[in-house]
PDB file of C-alpha atoms in Angstrom:
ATOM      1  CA  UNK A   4      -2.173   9.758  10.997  1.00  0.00           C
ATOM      2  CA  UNK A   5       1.499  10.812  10.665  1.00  0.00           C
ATOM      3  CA  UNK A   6       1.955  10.369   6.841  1.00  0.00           C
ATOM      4  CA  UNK A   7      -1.494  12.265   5.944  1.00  0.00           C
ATOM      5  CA  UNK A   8      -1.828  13.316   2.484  1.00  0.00           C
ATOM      6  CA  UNK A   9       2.383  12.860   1.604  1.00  0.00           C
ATOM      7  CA  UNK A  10       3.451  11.472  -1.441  1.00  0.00           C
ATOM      8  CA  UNK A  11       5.408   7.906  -1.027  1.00  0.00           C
ATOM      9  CA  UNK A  12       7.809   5.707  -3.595  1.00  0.00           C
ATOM     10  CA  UNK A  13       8.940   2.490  -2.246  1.00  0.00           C
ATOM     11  CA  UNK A  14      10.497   0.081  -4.415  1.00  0.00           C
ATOM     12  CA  UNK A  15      10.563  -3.732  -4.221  1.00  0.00           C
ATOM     13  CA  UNK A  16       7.392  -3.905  -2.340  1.00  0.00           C
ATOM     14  CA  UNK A  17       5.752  -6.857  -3.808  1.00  0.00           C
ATOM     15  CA  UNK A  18       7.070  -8.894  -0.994  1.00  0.00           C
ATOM     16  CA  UNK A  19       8.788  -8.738   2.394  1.00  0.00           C
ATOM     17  CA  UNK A  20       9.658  -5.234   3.807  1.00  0.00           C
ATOM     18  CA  UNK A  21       8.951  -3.875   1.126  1.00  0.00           C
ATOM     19  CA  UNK A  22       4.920  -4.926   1.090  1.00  0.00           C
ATOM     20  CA  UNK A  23       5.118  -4.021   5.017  1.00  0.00           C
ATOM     21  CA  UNK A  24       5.828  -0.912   4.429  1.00  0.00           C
ATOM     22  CA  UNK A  25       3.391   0.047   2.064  1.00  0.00           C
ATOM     23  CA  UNK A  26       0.914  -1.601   4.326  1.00  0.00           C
ATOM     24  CA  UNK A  27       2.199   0.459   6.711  1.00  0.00           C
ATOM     25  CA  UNK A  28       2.177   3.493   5.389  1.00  0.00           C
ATOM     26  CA  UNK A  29      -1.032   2.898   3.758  1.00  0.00           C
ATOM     27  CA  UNK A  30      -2.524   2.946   7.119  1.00  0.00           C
ATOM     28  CA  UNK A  31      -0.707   6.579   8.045  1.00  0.00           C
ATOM     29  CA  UNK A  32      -2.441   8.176   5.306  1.00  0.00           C
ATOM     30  CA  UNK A  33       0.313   8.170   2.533  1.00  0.00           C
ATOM     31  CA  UNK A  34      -0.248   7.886  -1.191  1.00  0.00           C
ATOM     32  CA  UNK A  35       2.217   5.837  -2.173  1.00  0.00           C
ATOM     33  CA  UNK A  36       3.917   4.581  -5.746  1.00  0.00           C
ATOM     34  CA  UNK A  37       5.012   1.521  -5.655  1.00  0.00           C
ATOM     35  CA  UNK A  38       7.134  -0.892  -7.865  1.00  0.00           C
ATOM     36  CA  UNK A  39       8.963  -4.008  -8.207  1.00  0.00           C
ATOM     37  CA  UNK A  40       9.944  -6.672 -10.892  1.00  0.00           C
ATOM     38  CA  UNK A  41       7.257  -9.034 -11.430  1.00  0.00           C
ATOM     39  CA  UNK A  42       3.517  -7.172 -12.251  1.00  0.00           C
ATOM     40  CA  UNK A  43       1.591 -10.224 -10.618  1.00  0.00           C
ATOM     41  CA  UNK A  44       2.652 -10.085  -6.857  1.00  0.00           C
ATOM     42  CA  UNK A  45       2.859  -6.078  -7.339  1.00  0.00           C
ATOM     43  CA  UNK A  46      -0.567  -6.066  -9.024  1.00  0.00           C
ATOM     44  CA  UNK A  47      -2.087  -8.343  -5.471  1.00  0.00           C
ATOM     45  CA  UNK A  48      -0.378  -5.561  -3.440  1.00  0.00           C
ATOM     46  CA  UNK A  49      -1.792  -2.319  -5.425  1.00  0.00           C
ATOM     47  CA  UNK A  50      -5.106  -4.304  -5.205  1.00  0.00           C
ATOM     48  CA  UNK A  51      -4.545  -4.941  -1.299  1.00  0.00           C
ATOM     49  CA  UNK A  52      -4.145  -1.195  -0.948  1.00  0.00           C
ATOM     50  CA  UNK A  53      -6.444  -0.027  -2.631  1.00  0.00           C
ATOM     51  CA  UNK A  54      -9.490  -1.908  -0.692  1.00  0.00           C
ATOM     52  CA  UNK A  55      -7.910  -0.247   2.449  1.00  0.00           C
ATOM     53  CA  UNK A  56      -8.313   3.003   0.238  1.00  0.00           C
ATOM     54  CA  UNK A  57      -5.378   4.157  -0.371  1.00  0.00           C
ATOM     55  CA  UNK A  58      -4.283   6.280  -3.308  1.00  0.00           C
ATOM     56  CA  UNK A  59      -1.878   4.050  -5.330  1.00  0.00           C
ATOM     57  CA  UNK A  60       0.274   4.099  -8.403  1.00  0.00           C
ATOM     58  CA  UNK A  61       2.139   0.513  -9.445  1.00  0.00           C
ATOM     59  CA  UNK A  62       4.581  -0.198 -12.080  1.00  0.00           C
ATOM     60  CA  UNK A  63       6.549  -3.169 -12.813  1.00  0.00           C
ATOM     61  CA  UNK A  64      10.120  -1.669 -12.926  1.00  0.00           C
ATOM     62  CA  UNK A  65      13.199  -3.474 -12.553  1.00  0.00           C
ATOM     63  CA  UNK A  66      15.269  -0.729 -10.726  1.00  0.00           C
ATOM     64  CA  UNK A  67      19.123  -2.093 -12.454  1.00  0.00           C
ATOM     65  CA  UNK A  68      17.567  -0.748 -15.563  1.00  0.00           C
ATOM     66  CA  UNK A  69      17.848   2.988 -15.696  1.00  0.00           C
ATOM     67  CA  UNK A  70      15.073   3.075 -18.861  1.00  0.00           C
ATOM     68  CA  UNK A  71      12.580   1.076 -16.766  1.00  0.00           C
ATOM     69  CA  UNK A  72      13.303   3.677 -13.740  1.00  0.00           C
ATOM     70  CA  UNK A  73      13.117   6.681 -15.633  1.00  0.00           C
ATOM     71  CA  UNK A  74       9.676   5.705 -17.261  1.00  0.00           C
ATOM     72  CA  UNK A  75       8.652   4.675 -13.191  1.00  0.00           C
ATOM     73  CA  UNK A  76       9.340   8.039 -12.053  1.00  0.00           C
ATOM     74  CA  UNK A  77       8.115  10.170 -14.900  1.00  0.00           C
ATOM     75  CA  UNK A  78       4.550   8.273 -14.452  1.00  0.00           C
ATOM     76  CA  UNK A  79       4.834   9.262 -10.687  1.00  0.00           C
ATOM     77  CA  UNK A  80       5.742  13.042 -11.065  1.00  0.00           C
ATOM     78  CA  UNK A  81       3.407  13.985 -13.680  1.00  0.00           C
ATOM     79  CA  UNK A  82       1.038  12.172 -11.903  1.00  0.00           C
ATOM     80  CA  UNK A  83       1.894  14.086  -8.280  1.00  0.00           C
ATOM     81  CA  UNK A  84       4.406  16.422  -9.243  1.00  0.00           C
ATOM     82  CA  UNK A  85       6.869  15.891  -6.469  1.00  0.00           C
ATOM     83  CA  UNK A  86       7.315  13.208  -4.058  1.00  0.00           C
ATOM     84  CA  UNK A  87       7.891  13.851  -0.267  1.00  0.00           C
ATOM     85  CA  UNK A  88       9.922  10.493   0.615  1.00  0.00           C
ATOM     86  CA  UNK A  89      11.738   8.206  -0.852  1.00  0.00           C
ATOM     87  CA  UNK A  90      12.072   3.928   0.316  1.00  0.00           C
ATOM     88  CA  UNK A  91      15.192   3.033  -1.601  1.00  0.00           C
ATOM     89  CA  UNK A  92      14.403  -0.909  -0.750  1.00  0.00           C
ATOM     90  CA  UNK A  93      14.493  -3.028  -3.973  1.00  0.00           C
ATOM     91  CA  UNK A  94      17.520  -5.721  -3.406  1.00  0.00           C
ATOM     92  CA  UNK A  95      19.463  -8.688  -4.945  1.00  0.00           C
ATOM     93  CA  UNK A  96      20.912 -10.859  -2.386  1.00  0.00           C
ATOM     94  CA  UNK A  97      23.329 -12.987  -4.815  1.00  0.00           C
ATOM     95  CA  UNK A  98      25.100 -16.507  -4.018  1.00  0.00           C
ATOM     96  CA  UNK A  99      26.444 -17.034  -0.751  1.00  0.00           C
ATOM     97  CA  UNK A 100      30.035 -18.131  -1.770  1.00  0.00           C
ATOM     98  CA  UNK A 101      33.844 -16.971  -1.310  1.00  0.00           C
ATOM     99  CA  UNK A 102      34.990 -13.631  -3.322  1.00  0.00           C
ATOM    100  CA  UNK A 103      37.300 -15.595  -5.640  1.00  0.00           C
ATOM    101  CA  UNK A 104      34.490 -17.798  -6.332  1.00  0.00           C
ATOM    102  CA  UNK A 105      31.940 -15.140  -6.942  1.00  0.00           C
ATOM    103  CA  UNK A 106      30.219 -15.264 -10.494  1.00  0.00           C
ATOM    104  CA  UNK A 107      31.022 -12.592 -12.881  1.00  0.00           C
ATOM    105  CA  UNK A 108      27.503 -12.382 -13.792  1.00  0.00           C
ATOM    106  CA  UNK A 109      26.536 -12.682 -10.784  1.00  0.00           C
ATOM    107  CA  UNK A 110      28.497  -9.949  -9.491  1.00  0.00           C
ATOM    108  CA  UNK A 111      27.009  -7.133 -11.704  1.00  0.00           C
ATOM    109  CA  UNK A 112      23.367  -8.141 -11.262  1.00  0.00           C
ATOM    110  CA  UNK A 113      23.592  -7.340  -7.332  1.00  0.00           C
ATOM    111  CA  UNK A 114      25.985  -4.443  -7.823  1.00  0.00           C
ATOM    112  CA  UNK A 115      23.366  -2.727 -10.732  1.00  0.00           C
ATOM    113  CA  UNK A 116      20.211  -3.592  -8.792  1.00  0.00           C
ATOM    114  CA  UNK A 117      21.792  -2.560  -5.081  1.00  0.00           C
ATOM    115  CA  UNK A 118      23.680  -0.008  -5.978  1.00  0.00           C
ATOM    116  CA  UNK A 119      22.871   1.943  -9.471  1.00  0.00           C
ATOM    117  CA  UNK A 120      19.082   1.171  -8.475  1.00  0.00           C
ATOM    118  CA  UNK A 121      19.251   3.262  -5.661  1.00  0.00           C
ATOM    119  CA  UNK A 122      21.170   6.032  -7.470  1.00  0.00           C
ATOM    120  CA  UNK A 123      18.807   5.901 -10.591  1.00  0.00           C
ATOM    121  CA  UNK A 124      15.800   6.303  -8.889  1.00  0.00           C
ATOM    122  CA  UNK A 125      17.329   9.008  -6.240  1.00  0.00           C
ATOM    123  CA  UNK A 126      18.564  11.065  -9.229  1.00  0.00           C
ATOM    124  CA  UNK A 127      15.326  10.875 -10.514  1.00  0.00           C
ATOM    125  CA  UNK A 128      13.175  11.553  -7.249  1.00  0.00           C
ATOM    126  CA  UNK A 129      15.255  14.078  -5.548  1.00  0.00           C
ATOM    127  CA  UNK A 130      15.641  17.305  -7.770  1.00  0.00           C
ATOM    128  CA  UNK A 131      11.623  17.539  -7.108  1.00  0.00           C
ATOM    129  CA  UNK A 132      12.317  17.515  -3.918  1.00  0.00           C
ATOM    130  CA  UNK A 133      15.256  19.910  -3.754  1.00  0.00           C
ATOM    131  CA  UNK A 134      13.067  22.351  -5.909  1.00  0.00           C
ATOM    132  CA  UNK A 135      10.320  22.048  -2.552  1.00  0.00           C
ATOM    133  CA  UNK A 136      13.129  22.577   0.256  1.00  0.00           C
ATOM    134  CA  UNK A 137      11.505  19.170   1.518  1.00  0.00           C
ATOM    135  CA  UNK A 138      12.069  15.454   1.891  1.00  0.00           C
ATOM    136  CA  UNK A 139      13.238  11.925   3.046  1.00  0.00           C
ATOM    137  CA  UNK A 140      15.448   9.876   1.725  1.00  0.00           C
ATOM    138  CA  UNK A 141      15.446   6.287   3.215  1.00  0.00           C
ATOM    139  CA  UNK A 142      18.338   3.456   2.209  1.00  0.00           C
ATOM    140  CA  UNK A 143      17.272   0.322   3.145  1.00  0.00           C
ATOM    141  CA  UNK A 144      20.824  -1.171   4.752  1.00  0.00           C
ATOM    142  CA  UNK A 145      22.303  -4.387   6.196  1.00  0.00           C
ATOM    143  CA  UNK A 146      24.639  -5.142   9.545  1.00  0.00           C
ATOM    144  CA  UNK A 147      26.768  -7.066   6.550  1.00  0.00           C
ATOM    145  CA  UNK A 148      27.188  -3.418   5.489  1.00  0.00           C
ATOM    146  CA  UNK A 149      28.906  -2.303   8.655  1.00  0.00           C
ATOM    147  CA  UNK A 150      31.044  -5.371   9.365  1.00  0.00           C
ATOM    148  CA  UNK A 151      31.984  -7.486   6.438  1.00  0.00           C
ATOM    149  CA  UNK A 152      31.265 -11.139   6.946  1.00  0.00           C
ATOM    150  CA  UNK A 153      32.449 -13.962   4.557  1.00  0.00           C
ATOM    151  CA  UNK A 154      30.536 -15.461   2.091  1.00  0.00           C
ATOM    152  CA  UNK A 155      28.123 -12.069   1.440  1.00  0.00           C
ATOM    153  CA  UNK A 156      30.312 -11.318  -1.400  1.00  0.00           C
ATOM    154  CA  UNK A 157      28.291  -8.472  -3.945  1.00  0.00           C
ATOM    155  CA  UNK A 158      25.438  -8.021  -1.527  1.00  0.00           C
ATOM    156  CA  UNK A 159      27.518  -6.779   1.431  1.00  0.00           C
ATOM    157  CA  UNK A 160      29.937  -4.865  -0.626  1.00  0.00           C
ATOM    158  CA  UNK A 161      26.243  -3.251  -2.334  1.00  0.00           C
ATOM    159  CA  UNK A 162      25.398  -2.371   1.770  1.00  0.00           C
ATOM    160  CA  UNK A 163      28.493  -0.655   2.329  1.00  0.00           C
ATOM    161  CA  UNK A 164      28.303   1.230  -0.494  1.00  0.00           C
ATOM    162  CA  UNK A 165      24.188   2.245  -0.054  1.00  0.00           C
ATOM    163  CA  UNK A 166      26.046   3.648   3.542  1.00  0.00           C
ATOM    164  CA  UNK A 167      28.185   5.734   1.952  1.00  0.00           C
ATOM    165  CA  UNK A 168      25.838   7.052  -0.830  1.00  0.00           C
ATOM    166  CA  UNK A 169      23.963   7.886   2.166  1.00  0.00           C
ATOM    167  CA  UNK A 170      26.642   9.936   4.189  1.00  0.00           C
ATOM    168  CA  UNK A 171      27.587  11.978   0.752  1.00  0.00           C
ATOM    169  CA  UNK A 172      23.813  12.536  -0.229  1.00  0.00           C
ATOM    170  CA  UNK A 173      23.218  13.799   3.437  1.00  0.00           C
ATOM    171  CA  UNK A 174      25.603  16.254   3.262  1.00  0.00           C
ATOM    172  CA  UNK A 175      24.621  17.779  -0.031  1.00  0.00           C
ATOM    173  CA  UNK A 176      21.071  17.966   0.285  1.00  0.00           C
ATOM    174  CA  UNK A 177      22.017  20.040   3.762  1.00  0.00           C
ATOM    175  CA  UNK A 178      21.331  23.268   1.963  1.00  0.00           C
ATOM    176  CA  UNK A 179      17.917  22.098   0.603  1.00  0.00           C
ATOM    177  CA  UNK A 180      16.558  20.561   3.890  1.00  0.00           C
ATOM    178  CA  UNK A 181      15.948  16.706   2.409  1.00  0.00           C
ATOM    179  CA  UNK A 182      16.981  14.473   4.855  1.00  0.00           C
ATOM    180  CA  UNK A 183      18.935  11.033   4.319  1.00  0.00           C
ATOM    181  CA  UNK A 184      19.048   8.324   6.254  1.00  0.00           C
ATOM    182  CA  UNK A 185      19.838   4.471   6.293  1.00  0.00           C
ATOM    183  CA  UNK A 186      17.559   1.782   8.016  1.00  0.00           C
ATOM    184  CA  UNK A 187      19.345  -1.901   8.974  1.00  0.00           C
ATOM    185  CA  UNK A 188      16.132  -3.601   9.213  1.00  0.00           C
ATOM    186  CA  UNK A 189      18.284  -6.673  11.130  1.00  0.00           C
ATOM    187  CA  UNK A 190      16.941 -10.314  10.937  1.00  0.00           C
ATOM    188  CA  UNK A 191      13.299 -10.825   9.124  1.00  0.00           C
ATOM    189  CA  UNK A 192      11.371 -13.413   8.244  1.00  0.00           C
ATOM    190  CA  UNK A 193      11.563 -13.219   4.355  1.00  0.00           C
ATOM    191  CA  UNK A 194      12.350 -14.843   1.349  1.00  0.00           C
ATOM    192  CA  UNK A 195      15.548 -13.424   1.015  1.00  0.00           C
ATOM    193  CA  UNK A 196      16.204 -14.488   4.749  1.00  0.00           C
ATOM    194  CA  UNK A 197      15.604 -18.082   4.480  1.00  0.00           C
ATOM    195  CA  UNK A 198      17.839 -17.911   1.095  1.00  0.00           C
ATOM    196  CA  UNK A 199      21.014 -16.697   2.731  1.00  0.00           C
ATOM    197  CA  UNK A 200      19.978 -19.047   5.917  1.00  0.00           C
ATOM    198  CA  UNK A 201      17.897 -21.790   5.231  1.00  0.00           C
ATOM    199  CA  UNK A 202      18.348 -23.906   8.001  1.00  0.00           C
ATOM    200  CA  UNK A 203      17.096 -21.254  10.711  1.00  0.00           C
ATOM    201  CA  UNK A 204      13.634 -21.074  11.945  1.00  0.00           C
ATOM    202  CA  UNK A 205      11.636 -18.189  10.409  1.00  0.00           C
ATOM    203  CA  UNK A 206       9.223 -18.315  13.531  1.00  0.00           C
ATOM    204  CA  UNK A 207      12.182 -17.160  15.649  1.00  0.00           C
ATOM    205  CA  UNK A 208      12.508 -13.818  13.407  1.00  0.00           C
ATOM    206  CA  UNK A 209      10.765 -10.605  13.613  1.00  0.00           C
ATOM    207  CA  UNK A 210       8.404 -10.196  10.780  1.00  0.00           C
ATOM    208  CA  UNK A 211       8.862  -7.343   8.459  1.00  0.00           C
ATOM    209  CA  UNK A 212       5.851  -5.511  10.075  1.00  0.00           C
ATOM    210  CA  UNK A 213       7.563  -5.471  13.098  1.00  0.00           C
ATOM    211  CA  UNK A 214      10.250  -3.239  12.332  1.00  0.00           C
ATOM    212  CA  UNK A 215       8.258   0.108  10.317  1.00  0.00           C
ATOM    213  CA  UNK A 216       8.215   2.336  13.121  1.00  0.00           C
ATOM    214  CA  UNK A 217      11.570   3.645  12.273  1.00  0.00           C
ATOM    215  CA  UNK A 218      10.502   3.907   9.006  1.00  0.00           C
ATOM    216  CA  UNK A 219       7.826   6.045   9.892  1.00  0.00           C
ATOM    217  CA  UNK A 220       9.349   8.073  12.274  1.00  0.00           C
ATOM    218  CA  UNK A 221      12.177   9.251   8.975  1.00  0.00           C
ATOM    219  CA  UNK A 222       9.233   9.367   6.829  1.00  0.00           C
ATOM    220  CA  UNK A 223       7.109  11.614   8.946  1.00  0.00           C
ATOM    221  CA  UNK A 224       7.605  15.308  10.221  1.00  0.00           C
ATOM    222  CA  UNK A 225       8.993  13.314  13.459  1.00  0.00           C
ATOM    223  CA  UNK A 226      12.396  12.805  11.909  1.00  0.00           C
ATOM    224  CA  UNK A 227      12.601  16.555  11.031  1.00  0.00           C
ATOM    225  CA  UNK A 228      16.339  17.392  11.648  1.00  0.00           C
ATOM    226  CA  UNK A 229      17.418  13.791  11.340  1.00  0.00           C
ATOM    227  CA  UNK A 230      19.768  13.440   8.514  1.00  0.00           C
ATOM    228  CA  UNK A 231      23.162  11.409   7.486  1.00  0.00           C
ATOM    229  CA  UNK A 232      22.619   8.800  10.088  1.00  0.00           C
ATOM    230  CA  UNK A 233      22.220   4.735   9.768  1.00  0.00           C
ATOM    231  CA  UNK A 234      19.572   3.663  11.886  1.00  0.00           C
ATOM    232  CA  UNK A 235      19.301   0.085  13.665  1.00  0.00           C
ATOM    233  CA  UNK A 236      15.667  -0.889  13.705  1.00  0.00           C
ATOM    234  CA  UNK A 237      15.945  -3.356  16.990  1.00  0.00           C
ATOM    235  CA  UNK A 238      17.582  -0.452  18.669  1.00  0.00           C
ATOM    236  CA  UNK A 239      14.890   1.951  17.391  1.00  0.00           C
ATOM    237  CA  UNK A 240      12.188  -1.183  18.384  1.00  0.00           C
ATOM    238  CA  UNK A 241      13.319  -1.709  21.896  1.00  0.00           C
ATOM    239  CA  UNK A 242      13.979   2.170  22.798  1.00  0.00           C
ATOM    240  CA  UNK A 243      12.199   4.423  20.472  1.00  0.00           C
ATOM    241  CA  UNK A 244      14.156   7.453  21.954  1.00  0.00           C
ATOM    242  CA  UNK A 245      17.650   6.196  21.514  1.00  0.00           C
ATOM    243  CA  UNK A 246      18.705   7.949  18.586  1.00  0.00           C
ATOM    244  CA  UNK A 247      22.121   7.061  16.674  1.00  0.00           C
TER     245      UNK A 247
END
């Protein structure tokens, strides 16, 4: 098992990729801390993982608010003491409508969940790791985060940002050997799919199961080396040695 015995935080994982990839993981050995905002749906998951037997810690946290993420992480390091990777997943996706259109409020729910989530939680997470000379960071990303399409207002404006959090994070933890790295999961059959498209047929997407391995291979001593690079997961899928 590749993740034997490492300590694992992935957020939003009540649902979707998120829930895949602690399943995942689970079955590679990992101990993993998990959170998300509603306690029911992340209470069925901890419960899930632990009849497989893994070691797991779950707290409701929303990750826009930096009190709820502080009091997340300081359960998980007293309780481990370090972490060895990282799953910055939790996500808004926001309304689908033009820029000058786009809801004030609406605007600064995506943009503090998507974006100050992930830099809460890595600012909380990553001195550990710094102090060990060890870890992996993972972003999860979006194609709307490489090419901006219309109508994807906050949440692809969130993306591109989360791409270049990753490219400055890389290159700073260079000296302490934790590696950073974005994953574009592509097209999944998930709630937050059919929201943005709800006229296409989820049977005709991967499901979020489908595209871990990449996952895996940053979170494991595979992607040793691997650092400030955005990953494509159907490129990863379809040639496992292509690397970006």
């Amino acid at each position: 098992m590749r993740l034997q015995g490492k300590h694992i935080v992935i957020t939003g994982a009540s649902k979707g990729l998120g829930r895949a990839l602690a399943e995942r993981f689970a079955s590679e050995g990992a101990r993993l801390a998990i959170c998300a905002r509603s306690p029911k749906p992340l209470e069925e998951v901890r419960l899930a993982l632990v009849e497989r037997g893994c070691d797991v810690i779950a707290v409701p946290c929303d990750v826009s608010d930096s009190q709820q993420t502080k009091a997340f992480a300081e359960t998980v390091l007293q309780t481990w003491g370090h972490v060895d990777v990282l799953v910055n997943n939790a996500s808004r996706l926001g309304p689908r409508v033009p820029m000058v259109e786009y809801p004030l409020n609406e605007w600064d729910e995506v943009i503090q969940t998507n974006v100050h989530g992930m830099f809460f939680l890595t600012r909380l997470f990553v001195p550990a790791m710094m102090a060990r000379g060890s870890g992996s960071v993972i972003n999860v990303s979006s194609s709307v985060g490489k090419a901006g399409r219309k109508h994807w207002g906050a949440y692809a404006v969130s993306k591109f940002a989360l791409e270049g959090f990753t490219q400055v994070l890389a290159e700073e933890m260079k000296p302490f050997n934790v590696r950073v790295n974005a994953v574009n999961p592509g097209p999944m059959a998930t709630a937050m799919r059919h929201a943005a498209y709800p006229q296409e047929d989820p049977a005709a997407l991967r499901t979020p199961d489908q595209v871990t391995d990449v996952f895996i291979y940053l979170a494991s001593d595979d992607g040793k080396g691997i650092s400030g690079q955005s990953f494509d997961a159907a490129t990863y899928i379809s040639n496992p040695q292509v690397r970006p």
